[in-house]
PDB file of C-alpha atoms in Angstrom:
ATOM      1  CA  MET P   1     -84.976   0.308 -52.989  1.00 46.00           C
ATOM      2  CA  PRO P   2     -81.703   1.754 -53.934  1.00 49.00           C
ATOM      3  CA  ILE P   3     -78.600   0.135 -52.035  1.00 48.00           C
ATOM      4  CA  HIS P   4     -76.033   3.161 -51.030  1.00 48.00           C
ATOM      5  CA  PRO P   5     -72.539   2.394 -50.444  1.00 50.00           C
ATOM      6  CA  GLU P   6     -71.374   2.062 -46.653  1.00 48.00           C
ATOM      7  CA  LYS P   7     -69.644   5.355 -45.599  1.00 48.00           C
ATOM      8  CA  LYS P   8     -66.161   4.857 -43.858  1.00 47.00           C
ATOM      9  CA  PHE P   9     -65.605   6.822 -40.711  1.00 44.00           C
ATOM     10  CA  SER P  10     -61.922   8.497 -40.560  1.00 48.00           C
ATOM     11  CA  LEU P  11     -60.483  11.082 -38.102  1.00 47.00           C
ATOM     12  CA  PRO P  12     -58.992  14.212 -39.353  1.00 53.00           C
ATOM     13  CA  GLY P  13     -55.377  14.057 -39.815  1.00 54.00           C
ATOM     14  CA  GLU P  14     -54.816  16.761 -36.957  1.00 57.00           C
ATOM     15  CA  TYR P  15     -56.569  14.310 -34.320  1.00 53.00           C
ATOM     16  CA  VAL P  16     -54.116  11.562 -35.374  1.00 51.00           C
ATOM     17  CA  LYS P  17     -51.082  13.651 -34.857  1.00 57.00           C
ATOM     18  CA  LEU P  18     -52.469  15.009 -31.458  1.00 57.00           C
ATOM     19  CA  PHE P  19     -53.294  11.567 -30.381  1.00 54.00           C
ATOM     20  CA  ASN P  20     -49.942   9.899 -31.431  1.00 60.00           C
ATOM     21  CA  HIS P  21     -48.089  13.042 -29.732  1.00 59.00           C
ATOM     22  CA  LYS P  22     -50.054  12.301 -26.276  1.00 64.00           C
ATOM     23  CA  VAL P  23     -49.031   8.676 -26.424  1.00 58.00           C
ATOM     24  CA  MET P  24     -45.343   9.363 -26.956  1.00 67.00           C
ATOM     25  CA  ASN P  25     -45.227  12.043 -24.411  1.00 66.00           C
ATOM     26  CA  PHE P  26     -47.001   9.238 -22.115  1.00 66.00           C
ATOM     27  CA  LEU P  27     -44.355   6.807 -22.841  1.00 65.00           C
ATOM     28  CA  CYS P  28     -41.452   9.030 -22.460  1.00 66.00           C
ATOM     29  CA  SER P  29     -42.461  10.365 -19.037  1.00 70.00           C
ATOM     30  CA  ILE P  30     -42.906   6.286 -18.013  1.00 73.00           C
ATOM     31  CA  LEU P  31     -39.371   5.657 -19.316  1.00 67.00           C
ATOM     32  CA  ILE P  32     -37.902   8.807 -17.710  1.00 70.00           C
ATOM     33  CA  LYS P  33     -39.502   7.619 -14.488  1.00 67.00           C
ATOM     34  CA  LEU P  34     -38.029   4.354 -14.888  1.00 68.00           C
ATOM     35  CA  ILE P  35     -34.472   5.614 -15.768  1.00 70.00           C
ATOM     36  CA  ILE P  36     -34.592   7.907 -12.677  1.00 65.00           C
ATOM     37  CA  LYS P  37     -35.427   4.815 -10.277  1.00 65.00           C
ATOM     38  CA  MET P  38     -32.813   2.504 -11.990  1.00 68.00           C
ATOM     39  CA  ARG P  39     -30.210   5.210 -11.249  1.00 61.00           C
ATOM     40  CA  LEU P  40     -31.387   5.514  -7.639  1.00 52.00           C
ATOM     41  CA  ILE P  41     -31.191   1.975  -7.199  1.00 60.00           C
ATOM     42  CA  CYS P  42     -27.772   1.912  -8.534  1.00 53.00           C
ATOM     43  CA  LEU P  43     -26.639   4.606  -6.256  1.00 46.00           C
ATOM     44  CA  VAL P  44     -27.884   2.890  -3.083  1.00 45.00           C
ATOM     45  CA  MET P  45     -26.324  -0.338  -4.063  1.00 53.00           C
ATOM     46  CA  LEU P  46     -23.110   1.595  -4.776  1.00 48.00           C
ATOM     47  CA  LEU P  47     -23.410   3.250  -1.175  1.00 42.00           C
ATOM     48  CA  SER P  48     -23.871  -0.111   0.190  1.00 46.00           C
ATOM     49  CA  LEU P  49     -20.874  -1.614  -1.286  1.00 44.00           C
ATOM     50  CA  SER P  50     -18.816   1.257  -0.363  1.00 45.00           C
ATOM     51  CA  GLY P  51     -19.902   0.845   3.272  1.00 45.00           C
ATOM     52  CA  LEU P  52     -18.890  -2.861   3.058  1.00 43.00           C
ATOM     53  CA  GLN P  53     -15.680  -2.067   1.749  1.00 46.00           C
ATOM     54  CA  ALA P  54     -14.878   0.499   4.122  1.00 43.00           C
ATOM     55  CA  LYS P  55     -15.680  -2.077   6.730  1.00 44.00           C
ATOM     56  CA  VAL P  56     -13.267  -4.594   5.406  1.00 48.00           C
ATOM     57  CA  TRP P  57     -10.581  -2.294   5.120  1.00 51.00           C
ATOM     58  CA  SER P  58     -11.099  -0.839   8.974  1.00 65.00           C
ATOM     59  CA  GLN P  59      -7.815  -1.707  10.976  1.00 66.00           C
ATOM     60  CA  ALA P  60     -10.561  -1.799  14.030  1.00 74.00           C
ATOM     61  CA  THR P  61     -11.849  -4.972  12.428  1.00 81.00           C
ATOM     62  CA  LEU P  62     -11.602  -7.983  14.670  1.00 85.00           C
ATOM     63  CA  LEU P  63     -10.194 -10.910  13.170  1.00 86.00           C
ATOM     64  CA  GLU P  64      -9.892 -14.743  14.333  1.00 86.00           C
ATOM     65  CA  LEU P  65      -6.958 -16.661  12.980  1.00 87.00           C
ATOM     66  CA  ASN P  66      -5.944 -20.170  13.501  1.00 86.00           C
ATOM     67  CA  ALA P  67      -2.332 -20.969  12.612  1.00 83.00           C
ATOM     68  CA  ASN P  68      -1.091 -23.963  14.162  1.00 86.00           C
ATOM     69  CA  ASN P  69       2.547 -24.745  13.252  1.00 87.00           C
ATOM     70  CA  VAL P  70       2.141 -23.212   9.989  1.00 89.00           C
ATOM     71  CA  SER P  71       5.001 -21.247   7.918  1.00 89.00           C
ATOM     72  CA  MET P  72       4.856 -17.252   8.424  1.00 88.00           C
ATOM     73  CA  VAL P  73       3.908 -16.903   4.667  1.00 89.00           C
ATOM     74  CA  GLU P  74       0.696 -19.182   5.354  1.00 90.00           C
ATOM     75  CA  ALA P  75      -0.362 -16.942   8.129  1.00 90.00           C
ATOM     76  CA  PHE P  76      -0.189 -13.778   5.826  1.00 90.00           C
ATOM     77  CA  ARG P  77      -2.031 -15.830   3.172  1.00 90.00           C
ATOM     78  CA  GLN P  78      -4.948 -16.260   5.682  1.00 89.00           C
ATOM     79  CA  LEU P  79      -4.761 -12.687   6.853  1.00 89.00           C
ATOM     80  CA  GLN P  80      -4.687 -11.418   3.116  1.00 89.00           C
ATOM     81  CA  LYS P  81      -7.782 -13.315   2.451  1.00 89.00           C
ATOM     82  CA  LYS P  82      -9.722 -12.037   5.659  1.00 87.00           C
ATOM     83  CA  THR P  83      -8.439  -8.349   5.333  1.00 87.00           C
ATOM     84  CA  GLN P  84      -8.246  -7.998   1.431  1.00 86.00           C
ATOM     85  CA  LEU P  85      -4.756  -5.993   2.265  1.00 89.00           C
ATOM     86  CA  LYS P  86      -1.930  -7.008   0.120  1.00 90.00           C
ATOM     87  CA  PHE P  87       0.959  -8.253   1.998  1.00 89.00           C
ATOM     88  CA  VAL P  88       4.228  -7.274   0.691  1.00 89.00           C
ATOM     89  CA  PHE P  89       7.402  -9.200   2.119  1.00 87.00           C
ATOM     90  CA  ASN P  90      10.835 -10.795   0.946  1.00 88.00           C
ATOM     91  CA  LEU P  91      10.414 -14.191   0.863  1.00 85.00           C
ATOM     92  CA  GLU P  92      14.178 -14.856   1.987  1.00 86.00           C
ATOM     93  CA  GLU P  93      13.556 -12.830   5.237  1.00 85.00           C
ATOM     94  CA  LEU P  94      10.919 -15.475   6.219  1.00 84.00           C
ATOM     95  CA  GLN P  95      12.437 -18.598   5.552  1.00 84.00           C
ATOM     96  CA  GLY P  96      12.583 -20.896   8.472  1.00 85.00           C
ATOM     97  CA  TYR P  97       9.677 -18.926  10.802  1.00 88.00           C
ATOM     98  CA  THR P  98       6.829 -20.843  11.759  1.00 88.00           C
ATOM     99  CA  VAL P  99       3.770 -19.551  13.763  1.00 87.00           C
ATOM    100  CA  ASN P 100       1.650 -21.214  16.547  1.00 87.00           C
ATOM    101  CA  VAL P 101      -1.203 -18.968  17.537  1.00 86.00           C
ATOM    102  CA  ASN P 102      -4.784 -19.177  17.889  1.00 87.00           C
ATOM    103  CA  VAL P 103      -6.295 -15.533  17.717  1.00 84.00           C
ATOM    104  CA  GLN P 104      -9.873 -14.726  18.746  1.00 88.00           C
ATOM    105  CA  GLU P 105     -11.190 -11.464  18.328  1.00 88.00           C
ATOM    106  CA  LYS P 106      -8.011  -9.350  17.863  1.00 87.00           C
ATOM    107  CA  THR P 107      -7.404  -6.613  15.812  1.00 89.00           C
ATOM    108  CA  LEU P 108      -4.769  -6.568  12.719  1.00 89.00           C
ATOM    109  CA  GLU P 109      -2.200  -4.955  14.614  1.00 90.00           C
ATOM    110  CA  GLU P 110      -2.739  -6.946  17.704  1.00 90.00           C
ATOM    111  CA  THR P 111      -2.553 -10.363  15.415  1.00 89.00           C
ATOM    112  CA  LEU P 112       0.688  -9.087  13.863  1.00 90.00           C
ATOM    113  CA  ASP P 113       2.394  -8.215  17.268  1.00 90.00           C
ATOM    114  CA  LEU P 114       1.556 -11.977  18.264  1.00 89.00           C
ATOM    115  CA  LEU P 115       2.876 -13.406  14.946  1.00 89.00           C
ATOM    116  CA  PHE P 116       6.219 -11.289  15.244  1.00 89.00           C
ATOM    117  CA  GLU P 117       6.653 -11.938  18.966  1.00 88.00           C
ATOM    118  CA  GLY P 118      10.453 -12.957  19.333  1.00 88.00           C
ATOM    119  CA  LYS P 119      11.070 -12.561  15.732  1.00 88.00           C
ATOM    120  CA  PRO P 120      13.253  -9.598  14.229  1.00 89.00           C
ATOM    121  CA  LEU P 121      10.386  -8.504  12.074  1.00 89.00           C
ATOM    122  CA  GLN P 122       8.562  -5.291  11.749  1.00 90.00           C
ATOM    123  CA  TYR P 123       5.363  -4.279   9.721  1.00 90.00           C
ATOM    124  CA  GLU P 124       3.733  -1.322   8.297  1.00 91.00           C
ATOM    125  CA  ILE P 125       0.113  -0.967   7.718  1.00 89.00           C
ATOM    126  CA  THR P 126      -1.280   1.361   4.719  1.00 88.00           C
ATOM    127  CA  SER P 127      -4.262   1.925   3.100  1.00 84.00           C
ATOM    128  CA  GLU P 128      -4.004  -1.159   0.804  1.00 87.00           C
ATOM    129  CA  HIS P 129      -0.735  -3.078   1.813  1.00 89.00           C
ATOM    130  CA  VAL P 130       0.889  -4.649   4.949  1.00 90.00           C
ATOM    131  CA  ILE P 131       4.558  -4.301   4.624  1.00 91.00           C
ATOM    132  CA  ILE P 132       6.746  -6.641   6.310  1.00 90.00           C
ATOM    133  CA  SER P 133      10.505  -6.319   6.790  1.00 90.00           C
ATOM    134  CA  ARG P 134      13.475  -6.847   9.006  1.00 88.00           C
ATOM    135  CA  LYS P 135      13.927  -4.730  11.722  1.00 87.00           C
ATOM    136  CA  PRO P 136      17.130  -2.678  11.424  1.00 86.00           C
ATOM    137  CA  VAL P 137      20.126  -3.936  13.295  1.00 80.00           C
ATOM    138  CA  MET P 138      21.268  -1.222  15.981  1.00 76.00           C
ATOM    139  CA  PRO P 139      24.848  -0.579  16.404  1.00 78.00           C
ATOM    140  CA  PHE P 140      26.456  -1.835  19.386  1.00 73.00           C
ATOM    141  CA  VAL P 141      27.021   1.163  21.600  1.00 73.00           C
ATOM    142  CA  PRO P 142      29.277   0.243  24.861  1.00 74.00           C
ATOM    143  CA  GLN P 143      28.247   1.611  27.684  1.00 74.00           C
ATOM    144  CA  PRO P 144      30.436   3.947  29.615  1.00 77.00           C
ATOM    145  CA  LEU P 145      32.195   2.417  32.515  1.00 76.00           C
ATOM    146  CA  GLU P 146      31.328   3.677  35.904  1.00 83.00           C
ATOM    147  CA  THR P 147      34.626   5.086  37.331  1.00 84.00           C
ATOM    148  CA  ILE P 148      35.581   6.106  40.875  1.00 88.00           C
ATOM    149  CA  GLU P 149      38.109   8.955  41.750  1.00 91.00           C
ATOM    150  CA  ILE P 150      41.137   8.399  43.852  1.00 91.00           C
ATOM    151  CA  LYS P 151      42.787  11.161  45.871  1.00 93.00           C
ATOM    152  CA  GLY P 152      45.886  10.621  47.821  1.00 93.00           C
ATOM    153  CA  VAL P 153      49.292  12.269  49.002  1.00 95.00           C
ATOM    154  CA  VAL P 154      52.957  10.749  48.788  1.00 94.00           C
ATOM    155  CA  VAL P 155      55.492  11.836  51.179  1.00 94.00           C
ATOM    156  CA  ASP P 156      58.838  10.567  52.377  1.00 92.00           C
ATOM    157  CA  GLU P 157      59.837   9.122  55.490  1.00 91.00           C
ATOM    158  CA  ASN P 158      59.850  12.326  57.224  1.00 91.00           C
ATOM    159  CA  GLY P 159      56.354  13.473  56.148  1.00 91.00           C
ATOM    160  CA  GLY P 160      57.644  15.803  53.521  1.00 92.00           C
ATOM    161  CA  ALA P 161      55.698  16.205  50.383  1.00 93.00           C
ATOM    162  CA  LEU P 162      57.019  14.236  47.227  1.00 92.00           C
ATOM    163  CA  PRO P 163      56.197  16.246  44.154  1.00 93.00           C
ATOM    164  CA  GLY P 164      56.376  14.721  40.470  1.00 92.00           C
ATOM    165  CA  VAL P 165      56.060  11.156  41.775  1.00 94.00           C
ATOM    166  CA  THR P 166      54.304   8.808  39.006  1.00 94.00           C
ATOM    167  CA  VAL P 167      51.336   7.230  40.504  1.00 94.00           C
ATOM    168  CA  MET P 168      49.981   4.238  38.161  1.00 93.00           C
ATOM    169  CA  VAL P 169      47.236   1.801  38.539  1.00 91.00           C
ATOM    170  CA  LYS P 170      48.785  -1.572  38.371  1.00 90.00           C
ATOM    171  CA  GLY P 171      47.963  -3.609  35.313  1.00 88.00           C
ATOM    172  CA  THR P 172      46.489  -0.568  33.395  1.00 88.00           C
ATOM    173  CA  ALA P 173      47.693   2.621  31.578  1.00 89.00           C
ATOM    174  CA  ILE P 174      45.957   4.688  33.954  1.00 90.00           C
ATOM    175  CA  GLY P 175      48.259   7.091  36.073  1.00 91.00           C
ATOM    176  CA  THR P 176      49.116  10.668  37.032  1.00 93.00           C
ATOM    177  CA  ALA P 177      51.714  12.480  38.820  1.00 93.00           C
ATOM    178  CA  THR P 178      51.785  14.293  42.107  1.00 94.00           C
ATOM    179  CA  ASP P 179      51.559  18.039  42.503  1.00 94.00           C
ATOM    180  CA  VAL P 180      54.042  20.428  44.156  1.00 92.00           C
ATOM    181  CA  ASP P 181      52.467  19.378  47.606  1.00 93.00           C
ATOM    182  CA  GLY P 182      52.654  15.656  46.749  1.00 93.00           C
ATOM    183  CA  LYS P 183      48.898  15.126  45.893  1.00 95.00           C
ATOM    184  CA  PHE P 184      47.625  13.434  43.130  1.00 95.00           C
ATOM    185  CA  THR P 185      43.885  12.743  41.815  1.00 94.00           C
ATOM    186  CA  LEU P 186      43.031  10.077  39.092  1.00 91.00           C
ATOM    187  CA  LYS P 187      40.079   8.256  37.904  1.00 89.00           C
ATOM    188  CA  MET P 188      39.974   4.568  37.419  1.00 84.00           C
ATOM    189  CA  PRO P 189      36.979   1.918  36.711  1.00 81.00           C
ATOM    190  CA  LYS P 190      34.945   0.729  39.253  1.00 82.00           C
ATOM    191  CA  THR P 191      35.665  -3.063  40.097  1.00 79.00           C
ATOM    192  CA  ASN P 192      34.575  -5.466  42.847  1.00 78.00           C
ATOM    193  CA  THR P 193      38.356  -6.427  43.083  1.00 80.00           C
ATOM    194  CA  GLU P 194      41.295  -4.553  45.002  1.00 83.00           C
ATOM    195  CA  GLN P 195      43.204  -1.996  43.182  1.00 87.00           C
ATOM    196  CA  VAL P 196      46.956  -1.415  43.588  1.00 91.00           C
ATOM    197  CA  LEU P 197      48.628   1.696  42.817  1.00 93.00           C
ATOM    198  CA  ILE P 198      52.305   1.832  42.103  1.00 93.00           C
ATOM    199  CA  CYS P 199      54.439   4.843  42.913  1.00 94.00           C
ATOM    200  CA  SER P 200      57.711   5.367  41.570  1.00 93.00           C
ATOM    201  CA  PHE P 201      60.426   8.223  41.949  1.00 92.00           C
ATOM    202  CA  ILE P 202      63.692   8.514  41.015  1.00 90.00           C
ATOM    203  CA  GLY P 203      66.043   7.895  44.503  1.00 89.00           C
ATOM    204  CA  MET P 204      62.984   6.380  46.017  1.00 91.00           C
ATOM    205  CA  LYS P 205      62.032   2.505  46.445  1.00 92.00           C
ATOM    206  CA  THR P 206      58.759   1.739  44.325  1.00 93.00           C
ATOM    207  CA  ALA P 207      56.136   1.526  46.525  1.00 93.00           C
ATOM    208  CA  GLU P 208      52.753  -0.373  46.293  1.00 92.00           C
ATOM    209  CA  ILE P 209      49.611   0.121  48.085  1.00 90.00           C
ATOM    210  CA  LYS P 210      46.386  -1.920  48.055  1.00 91.00           C
ATOM    211  CA  LEU P 211      43.320  -0.238  47.968  1.00 88.00           C
ATOM    212  CA  ALA P 212      40.163  -1.797  49.668  1.00 85.00           C
ATOM    213  CA  LYS P 213      36.742  -1.863  47.942  1.00 81.00           C
ATOM    214  CA  GLY P 214      35.465   1.376  47.910  1.00 81.00           C
ATOM    215  CA  GLN P 215      38.524   3.084  49.042  1.00 86.00           C
ATOM    216  CA  THR P 216      39.036   6.549  47.648  1.00 88.00           C
ATOM    217  CA  ASN P 217      41.787   8.204  49.606  1.00 92.00           C
ATOM    218  CA  CYS P 218      45.274   7.088  50.478  1.00 92.00           C
ATOM    219  CA  LYS P 219      48.450   8.222  51.742  1.00 92.00           C
ATOM    220  CA  VAL P 220      51.849   6.690  50.432  1.00 93.00           C
ATOM    221  CA  THR P 221      54.894   6.891  52.253  1.00 93.00           C
ATOM    222  CA  MET P 222      58.223   6.332  50.032  1.00 93.00           C
ATOM    223  CA  GLU P 223      61.565   4.998  51.408  1.00 91.00           C
ATOM    224  CA  GLU P 224      64.935   6.262  50.025  1.00 90.00           C
ATOM    225  CA  GLU P 225      66.809   3.587  48.077  1.00 85.00           C
TER     226      GLU P 225
END
């Protein structure tokens, strides 16, 4: 029997190309789905980290701080670690300051208020920093003295009015002169001690009169020399 050579089976070229095209489309669709899933996972992780960061930076976050007889700088170092805020200060302004506080469940502002109690320091909290500085020195403004108004009249031995009489508060530069009716008005500092008025006029003996505490009216009689 004659032996026939075995025939090889082969697909036409068009079917091969079609098969390869379908495989590539399938692999591409899987790859695109994987990329989309990875992007979604990254987005979720980013949002989670953003939420965590917002929590850390919130000024309403309650803190705990154990600062027993430590320097102010050390207390700031601990707070900086807990809050992730950068503390900005002049080291020379904090020299010699120590703190002794035990803070439980306090906000950053409440904690700083405890640290700064009795110290000439102030703070400002921004989104990324806590700025420490010395309180400005307020200029001394003297309080106005409380005054009282003294009214009186100066007459001669016959009861006649004496105009132009000089009336001074003893020991001060406060003074005035009587008017045509012999009357005078002057303001003087209110004190808890007796004040003395000195009345002088040409041709008359100098007269002194003591004012009792709270006395606001007086009558002075002058004698001829």
